[in-house]
């Protein structure tokens, strides 16, 4: 495994810090095009408390055993009061953080309102440039507003938790439309089977085109390694299905469009903030 180890962690960490802190002007000057052969990207989304970080840790451990290099970008919510973030995802992934082929970076959401963070596209491109086989993007967990992640990753995994009403809320919000794989996490708790059944029932109402991807609904818990193995297989199956769709150019265009739109939106906020500051000086 030593030949797969990540040897430039400090350089990568410094690069990610610089990108995360970049202003709109700095981001525009360093704007990079989407790669024609990007690294595989997996987005993990779902409501707070659903167990996204612990699920990522178990998934990473499973895929690291397959001799993969895994990079994780975890978005933590920024407090609207203190403007600080706990950046605690590393703690929840403690079991794999010391693996030589694993890298995790937590970044604050700051001014972003879509479950991601400022400069997320550039952060993903930076991780891709360091030779990872797979990059995992964990969203803030704002639930109903998280649609942007669909644009930036190949496979979206929606994590639900039994007994919390997640499935019903997801149905109301339409967030079920964004996911490629559904995982009812903490499946050892009562109501897991019922929650999975609700999601399957809703998905069963959708009319799929011939050859369309049929999202699986999986159960997972820390006490059962079979669940994470099935999730790993489902991610591989979805990636293989994508290869046959010939959508690479359309995906690249959507990512570039999101990137530019996010920068324009941030620039407008910067100008408005500067105007307010000048008004009260």
XYZ file of C-alpha atoms in Angstrom, residues 33-203:
171
model
C -11.394 24.262 -16.736
C -13.110 21.021 -15.837
C -10.934 18.055 -16.700
C -11.913 15.995 -19.719
C -11.236 12.873 -17.634
C -12.210 13.879 -14.077
C -11.793 11.767 -10.969
C -14.866 9.824 -9.902
C -16.959 11.947 -7.523
C -19.509 10.776 -4.966
C -21.801 13.195 -3.120
C -23.174 12.206 0.286
C -26.157 14.292 1.371
C -28.984 14.106 3.887
C -30.362 15.775 6.975
C -28.137 16.555 9.994
C -27.831 13.586 12.325
C -28.445 10.973 9.646
C -24.911 9.634 10.090
C -23.308 10.853 6.878
C -19.779 11.135 8.296
C -19.796 7.722 9.959
C -21.168 6.169 6.771
C -18.411 7.831 4.733
C -15.820 6.430 7.147
C -17.161 2.893 6.718
C -17.417 3.297 2.938
C -13.866 4.679 2.740
C -12.504 1.806 4.809
C -14.221 -0.670 2.478
C -12.891 0.997 -0.679
C -9.408 1.538 0.741
C -9.242 -2.239 1.126
C -9.676 -2.345 -2.670
C -6.420 -0.375 -3.045
C -8.107 2.942 -3.841
C -6.888 6.420 -2.894
C -9.798 8.290 -1.326
C -10.109 12.041 -0.790
C -12.968 13.528 1.242
C -14.150 17.136 1.179
C -16.533 17.663 4.107
C -18.587 20.865 4.271
C -19.386 22.046 7.811
C -22.048 24.680 8.530
C -20.896 28.176 9.406
C -22.680 29.776 12.348
C -24.702 32.840 11.274
C -23.891 34.363 14.677
C -20.193 33.674 15.305
C -19.241 32.950 11.640
C -17.294 29.953 12.961
C -17.470 26.233 12.148
C -16.735 23.182 14.267
C -15.095 21.258 11.382
C -15.724 18.080 13.340
C -16.034 15.545 10.525
C -12.431 14.405 11.008
C -13.359 13.246 14.520
C -16.190 11.063 13.200
C -13.825 9.540 10.614
C -11.052 8.885 13.109
C -10.962 5.185 12.232
C -9.565 5.891 8.743
C -7.796 9.264 9.034
C -4.401 7.632 9.602
C -4.630 5.414 6.528
C -1.805 6.346 4.104
C -4.160 6.426 1.100
C -6.895 8.504 2.768
C -7.177 12.279 2.960
C -9.918 14.408 4.496
C -10.391 18.142 4.561
C -13.220 19.939 6.360
C -14.147 23.408 5.099
C -16.764 25.888 6.360
C -19.843 26.639 4.291
C -19.362 30.391 4.870
C -21.697 32.358 2.579
C -22.945 29.421 0.513
C -26.652 28.641 0.745
C -26.833 25.378 -1.189
C -25.271 22.902 1.244
C -21.794 23.450 -0.196
C -19.100 26.090 0.439
C -17.371 28.975 -1.281
C -15.132 27.754 -4.125
C -16.296 24.129 -3.905
C -15.673 23.508 -7.653
C -12.049 24.681 -7.306
C -11.544 22.570 -4.187
C -12.755 19.484 -6.047
C -10.476 20.226 -8.999
C -7.526 20.592 -6.618
C -8.232 17.182 -5.103
C -8.551 15.677 -8.573
C -5.123 17.022 -9.506
C -3.510 14.981 -6.709
C -4.262 11.559 -8.128
C -7.169 10.319 -6.028
C -9.173 7.440 -7.450
C -12.296 8.832 -5.875
C -13.364 12.089 -4.228
C -16.255 12.124 -1.751
C -18.134 15.379 -1.155
C -20.149 15.554 2.080
C -22.691 18.363 2.111
C -23.758 20.445 5.096
C -27.006 18.567 5.481
C -29.500 21.348 4.971
C -31.949 18.870 3.475
C -34.469 20.498 1.183
C -32.073 23.014 -0.425
C -29.364 20.619 -1.519
C -29.614 20.404 -5.273
C -26.243 21.890 -6.267
C -24.371 18.745 -5.272
C -26.067 16.914 -8.150
C -24.220 19.153 -10.604
C -20.759 18.681 -9.096
C -20.634 14.909 -8.557
C -21.280 11.770 -10.566
C -23.262 9.821 -7.977
C -25.502 11.303 -5.267
C -26.163 9.191 -2.175
C -29.062 10.391 -0.007
C -28.768 9.241 3.610
C -31.982 8.893 5.618
C -32.578 7.874 9.215
C -35.523 5.822 10.535
C -37.997 7.449 12.873
C -37.124 11.048 12.011
C -39.582 11.694 9.197
C -36.699 12.127 6.731
C -38.412 10.140 4.015
C -41.615 12.150 4.178
C -39.738 15.458 4.225
C -37.634 14.336 1.276
C -40.780 13.468 -0.651
C -42.316 16.879 0.075
C -39.173 18.722 -0.940
C -38.617 16.728 -4.102
C -35.072 15.924 -2.982
C -35.722 12.296 -3.930
C -35.371 13.471 -7.510
C -31.694 14.298 -6.977
C -30.394 11.021 -5.595
C -28.999 8.018 -7.432
C -28.757 5.791 -4.353
C -30.774 5.866 -1.123
C -29.430 4.608 2.180
C -31.527 4.201 5.300
C -28.726 4.495 7.846
C -28.776 3.313 11.479
C -30.825 0.395 10.217
C -30.552 -1.361 13.579
C -33.059 1.184 14.948
C -36.812 0.512 14.893
C -38.619 1.703 11.801
C -35.754 1.240 9.327
C -37.652 -1.220 7.194
C -40.708 1.041 7.179
C -38.644 4.054 6.086
C -37.068 2.033 3.271
C -40.515 0.842 2.236
C -41.806 4.441 2.054
C -38.977 5.471 -0.240
C -39.413 2.412 -2.455
C -43.139 3.122 -2.728
C -42.549 6.691 -3.881
C -39.842 5.658 -6.332
